[in-house]
PDB file of C-alpha atoms and ligand atoms in Angstrom:
ATOM      1  CA  MET A   1     133.896 288.587 144.149  1.00 92.00           C
ATOM      2  CA  PRO A   2     131.621 285.624 143.354  1.00 97.00           C
ATOM      3  CA  ARG A   3     133.222 282.630 141.741  1.00 98.00           C
ATOM      4  CA  ILE A   4     131.125 280.593 139.325  1.00 98.00           C
ATOM      5  CA  LEU A   5     132.064 277.098 138.247  1.00 98.00           C
ATOM      6  CA  GLY A   6     130.702 276.475 134.764  1.00 98.00           C
ATOM      7  CA  ILE A   7     130.407 272.864 133.653  1.00 98.00           C
ATOM      8  CA  SER A   8     129.883 271.994 130.006  1.00 99.00           C
ATOM      9  CA  GLY A   9     127.936 268.815 129.393  1.00 98.00           C
ATOM     10  CA  SER A  10     129.574 268.062 126.050  1.00 98.00           C
ATOM     11  CA  LEU A  11     132.864 266.274 125.408  1.00 98.00           C
ATOM     12  CA  ARG A  12     133.036 267.458 121.793  1.00 98.00           C
ATOM     13  CA  ALA A  13     136.092 269.589 120.980  1.00 98.00           C
ATOM     14  CA  ALA A  14     134.012 272.021 118.898  1.00 98.00           C
ATOM     15  CA  SER A  15     131.053 271.895 121.296  1.00 98.00           C
ATOM     16  CA  TYR A  16     128.608 274.805 121.127  1.00 98.00           C
ATOM     17  CA  ASN A  17     128.008 274.428 124.845  1.00 98.00           C
ATOM     18  CA  THR A  18     131.683 274.509 125.782  1.00 98.00           C
ATOM     19  CA  GLY A  19     131.998 277.480 123.435  1.00 98.00           C
ATOM     20  CA  LEU A  20     129.109 279.172 125.201  1.00 98.00           C
ATOM     21  CA  LEU A  21     130.805 278.586 128.545  1.00 98.00           C
ATOM     22  CA  ARG A  22     134.120 279.963 127.278  1.00 98.00           C
ATOM     23  CA  ALA A  23     132.279 283.003 125.967  1.00 98.00           C
ATOM     24  CA  ALA A  24     130.625 283.445 129.384  1.00 98.00           C
ATOM     25  CA  ARG A  25     134.084 283.413 130.994  1.00 98.00           C
ATOM     26  CA  ASP A  26     135.497 285.836 128.460  1.00 97.00           C
ATOM     27  CA  THR A  27     132.625 288.319 128.549  1.00 95.00           C
ATOM     28  CA  ALA A  28     132.087 288.273 132.321  1.00 95.00           C
ATOM     29  CA  GLY A  29     132.659 291.548 134.083  1.00 89.00           C
ATOM     30  CA  GLU A  30     135.550 292.152 136.468  1.00 92.00           C
ATOM     31  CA  ASP A  31     133.307 291.525 139.471  1.00 92.00           C
ATOM     32  CA  VAL A  32     132.884 287.812 138.765  1.00 97.00           C
ATOM     33  CA  THR A  33     135.146 284.874 137.941  1.00 97.00           C
ATOM     34  CA  ILE A  34     134.028 281.946 135.808  1.00 98.00           C
ATOM     35  CA  ASP A  35     136.011 278.711 135.860  1.00 98.00           C
ATOM     36  CA  VAL A  36     135.508 276.439 132.865  1.00 98.00           C
ATOM     37  CA  ALA A  37     135.123 272.723 133.559  1.00 98.00           C
ATOM     38  CA  THR A  38     134.446 269.850 131.199  1.00 98.00           C
ATOM     39  CA  LEU A  39     133.698 266.224 131.938  1.00 98.00           C
ATOM     40  CA  HIS A  40     136.720 264.612 130.327  1.00 98.00           C
ATOM     41  CA  GLY A  41     138.128 261.762 132.401  1.00 98.00           C
ATOM     42  CA  ILE A  42     134.989 261.057 134.419  1.00 98.00           C
ATOM     43  CA  PRO A  43     134.196 257.331 134.156  1.00 98.00           C
ATOM     44  CA  LEU A  44     130.743 255.820 133.910  1.00 98.00           C
ATOM     45  CA  TYR A  45     129.166 255.516 137.326  1.00 97.00           C
ATOM     46  CA  ASP A  46     129.629 251.977 138.585  1.00 98.00           C
ATOM     47  CA  GLY A  47     128.690 251.062 142.154  1.00 97.00           C
ATOM     48  CA  ASP A  48     131.215 248.218 142.154  1.00 98.00           C
ATOM     49  CA  LEU A  49     134.009 250.578 141.120  1.00 97.00           C
ATOM     50  CA  GLU A  50     132.941 252.955 143.878  1.00 96.00           C
ATOM     51  CA  THR A  51     132.980 250.151 146.478  1.00 96.00           C
ATOM     52  CA  ARG A  52     136.317 248.833 145.271  1.00 97.00           C
ATOM     53  CA  GLU A  53     138.226 252.052 144.635  1.00 96.00           C
ATOM     54  CA  GLY A  54     136.167 254.884 146.092  1.00 94.00           C
ATOM     55  CA  ILE A  55     135.425 258.125 144.289  1.00 95.00           C
ATOM     56  CA  PRO A  56     137.549 258.453 141.102  1.00 97.00           C
ATOM     57  CA  GLU A  57     140.259 261.102 141.038  1.00 97.00           C
ATOM     58  CA  ALA A  58     138.594 263.080 138.228  1.00 98.00           C
ATOM     59  CA  VAL A  59     135.372 263.245 140.245  1.00 97.00           C
ATOM     60  CA  GLU A  60     137.223 264.345 143.397  1.00 95.00           C
ATOM     61  CA  ALA A  61     138.963 267.042 141.386  1.00 97.00           C
ATOM     62  CA  LEU A  62     135.669 268.352 140.022  1.00 97.00           C
ATOM     63  CA  LYS A  63     134.154 268.141 143.500  1.00 95.00           C
ATOM     64  CA  ALA A  64     136.917 270.351 144.867  1.00 95.00           C
ATOM     65  CA  ARG A  65     136.191 272.899 142.153  1.00 97.00           C
ATOM     66  CA  VAL A  66     132.476 272.861 143.020  1.00 96.00           C
ATOM     67  CA  LEU A  67     133.317 273.395 146.687  1.00 94.00           C
ATOM     68  CA  ALA A  68     135.504 276.366 145.796  1.00 95.00           C
ATOM     69  CA  SER A  69     132.653 278.023 143.904  1.00 97.00           C
ATOM     70  CA  ASP A  70     129.815 280.252 145.060  1.00 97.00           C
ATOM     71  CA  GLY A  71     127.504 278.927 142.388  1.00 98.00           C
ATOM     72  CA  LEU A  72     127.311 276.517 139.489  1.00 98.00           C
ATOM     73  CA  LEU A  73     126.486 277.187 135.864  1.00 98.00           C
ATOM     74  CA  LEU A  74     125.385 274.053 134.026  1.00 98.00           C
ATOM     75  CA  VAL A  75     125.774 274.489 130.282  1.00 99.00           C
ATOM     76  CA  THR A  76     123.693 271.710 128.872  1.00 99.00           C
ATOM     77  CA  PRO A  77     123.292 270.203 125.445  1.00 99.00           C
ATOM     78  CA  GLU A  78     119.988 268.495 124.689  1.00 98.00           C
ATOM     79  CA  TYR A  79     119.849 264.862 123.619  1.00 98.00           C
ATOM     80  CA  ASN A  80     116.529 263.289 122.683  1.00 98.00           C
ATOM     81  CA  ASN A  81     114.712 266.076 124.499  1.00 98.00           C
ATOM     82  CA  GLY A  82     116.551 265.346 127.711  1.00 98.00           C
ATOM     83  CA  ILE A  83     119.840 265.574 129.611  1.00 98.00           C
ATOM     84  CA  PRO A  84     122.874 264.021 127.842  1.00 98.00           C
ATOM     85  CA  GLY A  85     123.983 260.869 129.618  1.00 98.00           C
ATOM     86  CA  VAL A  86     127.562 262.045 130.171  1.00 98.00           C
ATOM     87  CA  PHE A  87     126.327 265.130 132.017  1.00 98.00           C
ATOM     88  CA  LYS A  88     123.852 263.282 134.224  1.00 98.00           C
ATOM     89  CA  ASN A  89     126.532 260.644 134.889  1.00 98.00           C
ATOM     90  CA  ALA A  90     128.935 263.300 136.182  1.00 98.00           C
ATOM     91  CA  ILE A  91     126.334 264.839 138.463  1.00 97.00           C
ATOM     92  CA  ASP A  92     125.443 261.360 139.722  1.00 95.00           C
ATOM     93  CA  TRP A  93     129.103 260.784 140.641  1.00 96.00           C
ATOM     94  CA  LEU A  94     129.273 264.204 142.307  1.00 96.00           C
ATOM     95  CA  SER A  95     126.214 263.378 144.379  1.00 93.00           C
ATOM     96  CA  ARG A  96     127.989 260.433 145.977  1.00 93.00           C
ATOM     97  CA  PRO A  97     129.348 261.131 149.444  1.00 80.00           C
ATOM     98  CA  GLY A  98     133.120 261.247 149.722  1.00 62.00           C
ATOM     99  CA  SER A  99     134.771 260.924 153.118  1.00 50.00           C
ATOM    100  CA  GLY A 100     135.037 264.217 154.945  1.00 51.00           C
ATOM    101  CA  ILE A 101     133.593 266.279 152.102  1.00 53.00           C
ATOM    102  CA  PRO A 102     130.511 268.295 153.016  1.00 60.00           C
ATOM    103  CA  ALA A 103     127.349 267.888 151.014  1.00 78.00           C
ATOM    104  CA  LEU A 104     128.089 269.399 147.681  1.00 90.00           C
ATOM    105  CA  PHE A 105     124.767 270.513 146.347  1.00 92.00           C
ATOM    106  CA  GLY A 106     122.600 271.357 149.367  1.00 89.00           C
ATOM    107  CA  ASP A 107     121.675 275.033 149.100  1.00 87.00           C
ATOM    108  CA  ARG A 108     124.199 275.646 146.331  1.00 94.00           C
ATOM    109  CA  PRO A 109     122.947 278.123 143.716  1.00 97.00           C
ATOM    110  CA  VAL A 110     122.730 276.616 140.247  1.00 98.00           C
ATOM    111  CA  ALA A 111     121.830 278.213 136.927  1.00 98.00           C
ATOM    112  CA  VAL A 112     121.256 276.364 133.656  1.00 98.00           C
ATOM    113  CA  ILE A 113     121.843 277.533 130.083  1.00 98.00           C
ATOM    114  CA  GLY A 114     122.410 275.722 126.805  1.00 98.00           C
ATOM    115  CA  ALA A 115     122.803 275.788 123.046  1.00 98.00           C
ATOM    116  CA  SER A 116     121.504 273.551 120.281  1.00 98.00           C
ATOM    117  CA  PRO A 117     121.333 273.711 116.503  1.00 98.00           C
ATOM    118  CA  GLY A 118     117.540 273.396 116.505  1.00 97.00           C
ATOM    119  CA  GLY A 119     114.923 276.044 117.086  1.00 98.00           C
ATOM    120  CA  PHE A 120     114.232 275.461 120.761  1.00 97.00           C
ATOM    121  CA  GLY A 121     117.677 276.043 122.237  1.00 98.00           C
ATOM    122  CA  THR A 122     117.716 273.209 124.828  1.00 98.00           C
ATOM    123  CA  ILE A 123     114.449 274.188 126.497  1.00 98.00           C
ATOM    124  CA  LEU A 124     113.530 270.559 127.174  1.00 98.00           C
ATOM    125  CA  ALA A 125     116.982 269.658 128.512  1.00 98.00           C
ATOM    126  CA  GLN A 126     116.892 272.723 130.782  1.00 98.00           C
ATOM    127  CA  ASN A 127     113.465 271.664 132.043  1.00 98.00           C
ATOM    128  CA  ALA A 128     114.718 268.107 132.559  1.00 98.00           C
ATOM    129  CA  TRP A 129     117.373 269.397 134.960  1.00 98.00           C
ATOM    130  CA  LEU A 130     114.772 270.852 137.322  1.00 98.00           C
ATOM    131  CA  PRO A 131     113.691 267.649 139.124  1.00 97.00           C
ATOM    132  CA  VAL A 132     117.355 266.630 139.400  1.00 96.00           C
ATOM    133  CA  LEU A 133     118.321 269.946 140.991  1.00 96.00           C
ATOM    134  CA  ARG A 134     115.346 269.722 143.321  1.00 94.00           C
ATOM    135  CA  THR A 135     116.390 266.223 144.404  1.00 92.00           C
ATOM    136  CA  LEU A 136     119.921 267.440 145.080  1.00 92.00           C
ATOM    137  CA  GLY A 137     118.579 270.312 147.192  1.00 92.00           C
ATOM    138  CA  CYS A 138     120.130 273.008 144.997  1.00 94.00           C
ATOM    139  CA  ARG A 139     118.880 276.549 144.847  1.00 95.00           C
ATOM    140  CA  HIS A 140     117.929 276.885 141.196  1.00 97.00           C
ATOM    141  CA  TRP A 141     118.338 280.469 140.031  1.00 98.00           C
ATOM    142  CA  ALA A 142     115.493 281.280 137.656  1.00 97.00           C
ATOM    143  CA  GLY A 143     116.117 285.015 137.457  1.00 97.00           C
ATOM    144  CA  GLY A 144     117.341 284.753 133.871  1.00 97.00           C
ATOM    145  CA  ARG A 145     116.960 282.473 130.897  1.00 97.00           C
ATOM    146  CA  LEU A 146     119.345 281.691 128.067  1.00 98.00           C
ATOM    147  CA  LEU A 147     118.347 279.339 125.271  1.00 98.00           C
ATOM    148  CA  VAL A 148     120.684 279.562 122.297  1.00 98.00           C
ATOM    149  CA  SER A 149     118.911 278.172 119.237  1.00 98.00           C
ATOM    150  CA  ARG A 150     120.298 277.840 115.676  1.00 98.00           C
ATOM    151  CA  ALA A 151     123.729 277.315 117.208  1.00 98.00           C
ATOM    152  CA  GLY A 152     125.212 276.438 113.827  1.00 98.00           C
ATOM    153  CA  GLN A 153     124.860 280.110 112.920  1.00 98.00           C
ATOM    154  CA  ALA A 154     125.756 281.537 116.306  1.00 98.00           C
ATOM    155  CA  PHE A 155     129.095 279.674 116.586  1.00 98.00           C
ATOM    156  CA  ASP A 156     132.115 279.192 114.302  1.00 98.00           C
ATOM    157  CA  PRO A 157     132.833 275.604 113.225  1.00 97.00           C
ATOM    158  CA  ASP A 158     135.403 275.396 116.042  1.00 98.00           C
ATOM    159  CA  GLY A 159     132.782 276.285 118.630  1.00 98.00           C
ATOM    160  CA  THR A 160     133.652 279.939 119.163  1.00 98.00           C
ATOM    161  CA  LEU A 161     130.672 282.211 119.736  1.00 98.00           C
ATOM    162  CA  GLN A 162     130.410 284.738 116.944  1.00 98.00           C
ATOM    163  CA  ASP A 163     126.875 286.114 117.392  1.00 98.00           C
ATOM    164  CA  GLU A 164     127.071 289.484 119.120  1.00 98.00           C
ATOM    165  CA  LYS A 165     123.392 289.455 120.106  1.00 98.00           C
ATOM    166  CA  VAL A 166     123.857 286.144 121.915  1.00 98.00           C
ATOM    167  CA  ARG A 167     127.053 287.504 123.502  1.00 98.00           C
ATOM    168  CA  GLY A 168     125.064 290.426 124.882  1.00 98.00           C
ATOM    169  CA  GLN A 169     122.343 288.133 126.235  1.00 98.00           C
ATOM    170  CA  LEU A 170     125.014 285.924 127.791  1.00 98.00           C
ATOM    171  CA  ALA A 171     126.756 288.875 129.439  1.00 97.00           C
ATOM    172  CA  ALA A 172     123.435 290.102 130.862  1.00 97.00           C
ATOM    173  CA  PHE A 173     122.621 286.618 132.151  1.00 98.00           C
ATOM    174  CA  VAL A 174     126.001 286.235 133.836  1.00 98.00           C
ATOM    175  CA  ALA A 175     125.842 289.726 135.354  1.00 97.00           C
ATOM    176  CA  ALA A 176     122.410 289.046 136.841  1.00 97.00           C
ATOM    177  CA  TYR A 177     123.484 285.651 138.203  1.00 98.00           C
ATOM    178  CA  ALA A 178     126.657 287.147 139.658  1.00 97.00           C
ATOM    179  CA  ALA A 179     124.637 289.908 141.350  1.00 97.00           C
ATOM    180  CA  HIS A 180     122.399 287.243 142.853  1.00 97.00           C
ATOM    181  CA  LEU A 181     125.408 285.306 144.134  1.00 97.00           C
ATOM    182  CA  GLN A 182     126.967 288.444 145.568  1.00 96.00           C
ATOM    183  CA  ALA A 183     123.722 289.369 147.352  1.00 96.00           C
ATOM    184  CA  SER A 184     123.327 285.892 148.854  1.00 91.00           C
ATOM    185  CA  ARG A 185     126.901 285.613 150.152  1.00 82.00           C
TER     186      ARG A 185
HETATM  187  C1  FMN B 201     122.019 261.500 120.593  1.00 76.07           C
HETATM  188  C2  FMN B 201     121.681 262.902 120.226  1.00 76.07           C
HETATM  189  C3  FMN B 201     120.417 263.373 120.441  1.00 76.07           C
HETATM  190  C4  FMN B 201     120.100 264.694 120.142  1.00 76.07           C
HETATM  191  N1  FMN B 201     118.855 265.178 120.445  1.00 76.07           N
HETATM  192  C5  FMN B 201     118.605 266.492 120.325  1.00 76.07           C
HETATM  193  C6  FMN B 201     117.392 267.058 120.821  1.00 76.07           C
HETATM  194  O1  FMN B 201     116.534 266.393 121.352  1.00 76.07           O
HETATM  195  N2  FMN B 201     117.204 268.395 120.699  1.00 76.07           N
HETATM  196  C7  FMN B 201     118.159 269.209 120.135  1.00 76.07           C
HETATM  197  O2  FMN B 201     117.938 270.415 120.070  1.00 76.07           O
HETATM  198  N3  FMN B 201     119.311 268.702 119.645  1.00 76.07           N
HETATM  199  C8  FMN B 201     119.559 267.371 119.732  1.00 76.07           C
HETATM  200  N4  FMN B 201     120.735 266.841 119.282  1.00 76.07           N
HETATM  201  C9  FMN B 201     121.681 267.703 118.587  1.00 76.07           C
HETATM  202  C10 FMN B 201     122.593 268.390 119.573  1.00 76.07           C
HETATM  203  O3  FMN B 201     121.946 269.545 120.065  1.00 76.07           O
HETATM  204  C11 FMN B 201     123.891 268.756 118.856  1.00 76.07           C
HETATM  205  O4  FMN B 201     124.605 267.579 118.554  1.00 76.07           O
HETATM  206  C12 FMN B 201     124.753 269.709 119.653  1.00 76.07           C
HETATM  207  O5  FMN B 201     125.832 270.112 118.847  1.00 76.07           O
HETATM  208  C13 FMN B 201     125.239 269.086 120.946  1.00 76.07           C
HETATM  209  O6  FMN B 201     125.866 270.031 121.744  1.00 76.07           O
HETATM  210  P1  FMN B 201     127.447 270.349 121.658  1.00 76.07           P
HETATM  211  O7  FMN B 201     127.653 271.128 120.385  1.00 76.07           O
HETATM  212  O8  FMN B 201     127.708 271.169 122.856  1.00 76.07           O
HETATM  213  O9  FMN B 201     128.193 269.040 121.623  1.00 76.07           O
HETATM  214  C14 FMN B 201     121.074 265.523 119.564  1.00 76.07           C
HETATM  215  C15 FMN B 201     122.356 265.020 119.317  1.00 76.07           C
HETATM  216  C16 FMN B 201     122.669 263.735 119.663  1.00 76.07           C
HETATM  217  C17 FMN B 201     124.085 263.222 119.431  1.00 76.07           C
END
């Protein structure tokens, strides 16, 4: 059974993107597992901190979860038509070599989805991830697309997905990604 590690790029308690990831976990079929990760506790990347203290514990913990997965699901907000700094910061930390840990991203399947209150549903943030994923050597899965626009209507104020049409699209996306992961095992 493929195991997907979903990472939400928002720290907000009522985040649409974390809500989307939780909904992906809850609507996934029995033939796939989705772990929900957020970026709480990951410090700003600082080369001096890395030299002095090595890779921070929170980064090592997330790294271990990536290693235990068959594929990643990046659930990205969009800030100023790009990738939110906290999300890019976490991936930058994860890209740093830790002793004895194999390369994390090389050949790892990665899919990207996202939600925003505007009309374009994170299309520019999703596009902005592409050169980053290419640089990391990931295998970007482009077999499906999920752009959740008008998120203020699709989610409750606490960030719970309430739109059944979006839930159906999400379930189809996850099923197709899981089938891809299963086939490439
Ligand atoms: C600094 C900043 C820049 C933003 N820029 C965009 C943007 O370019 N496009 C967009 O659709 N939403 C933009 N937004 C709105 C976010 O999509 C919105 O805050 C959303 O709720 C963030 O995702 P979250 O709910 O998962 O935290 C921006 C928000 C912030 C704080």
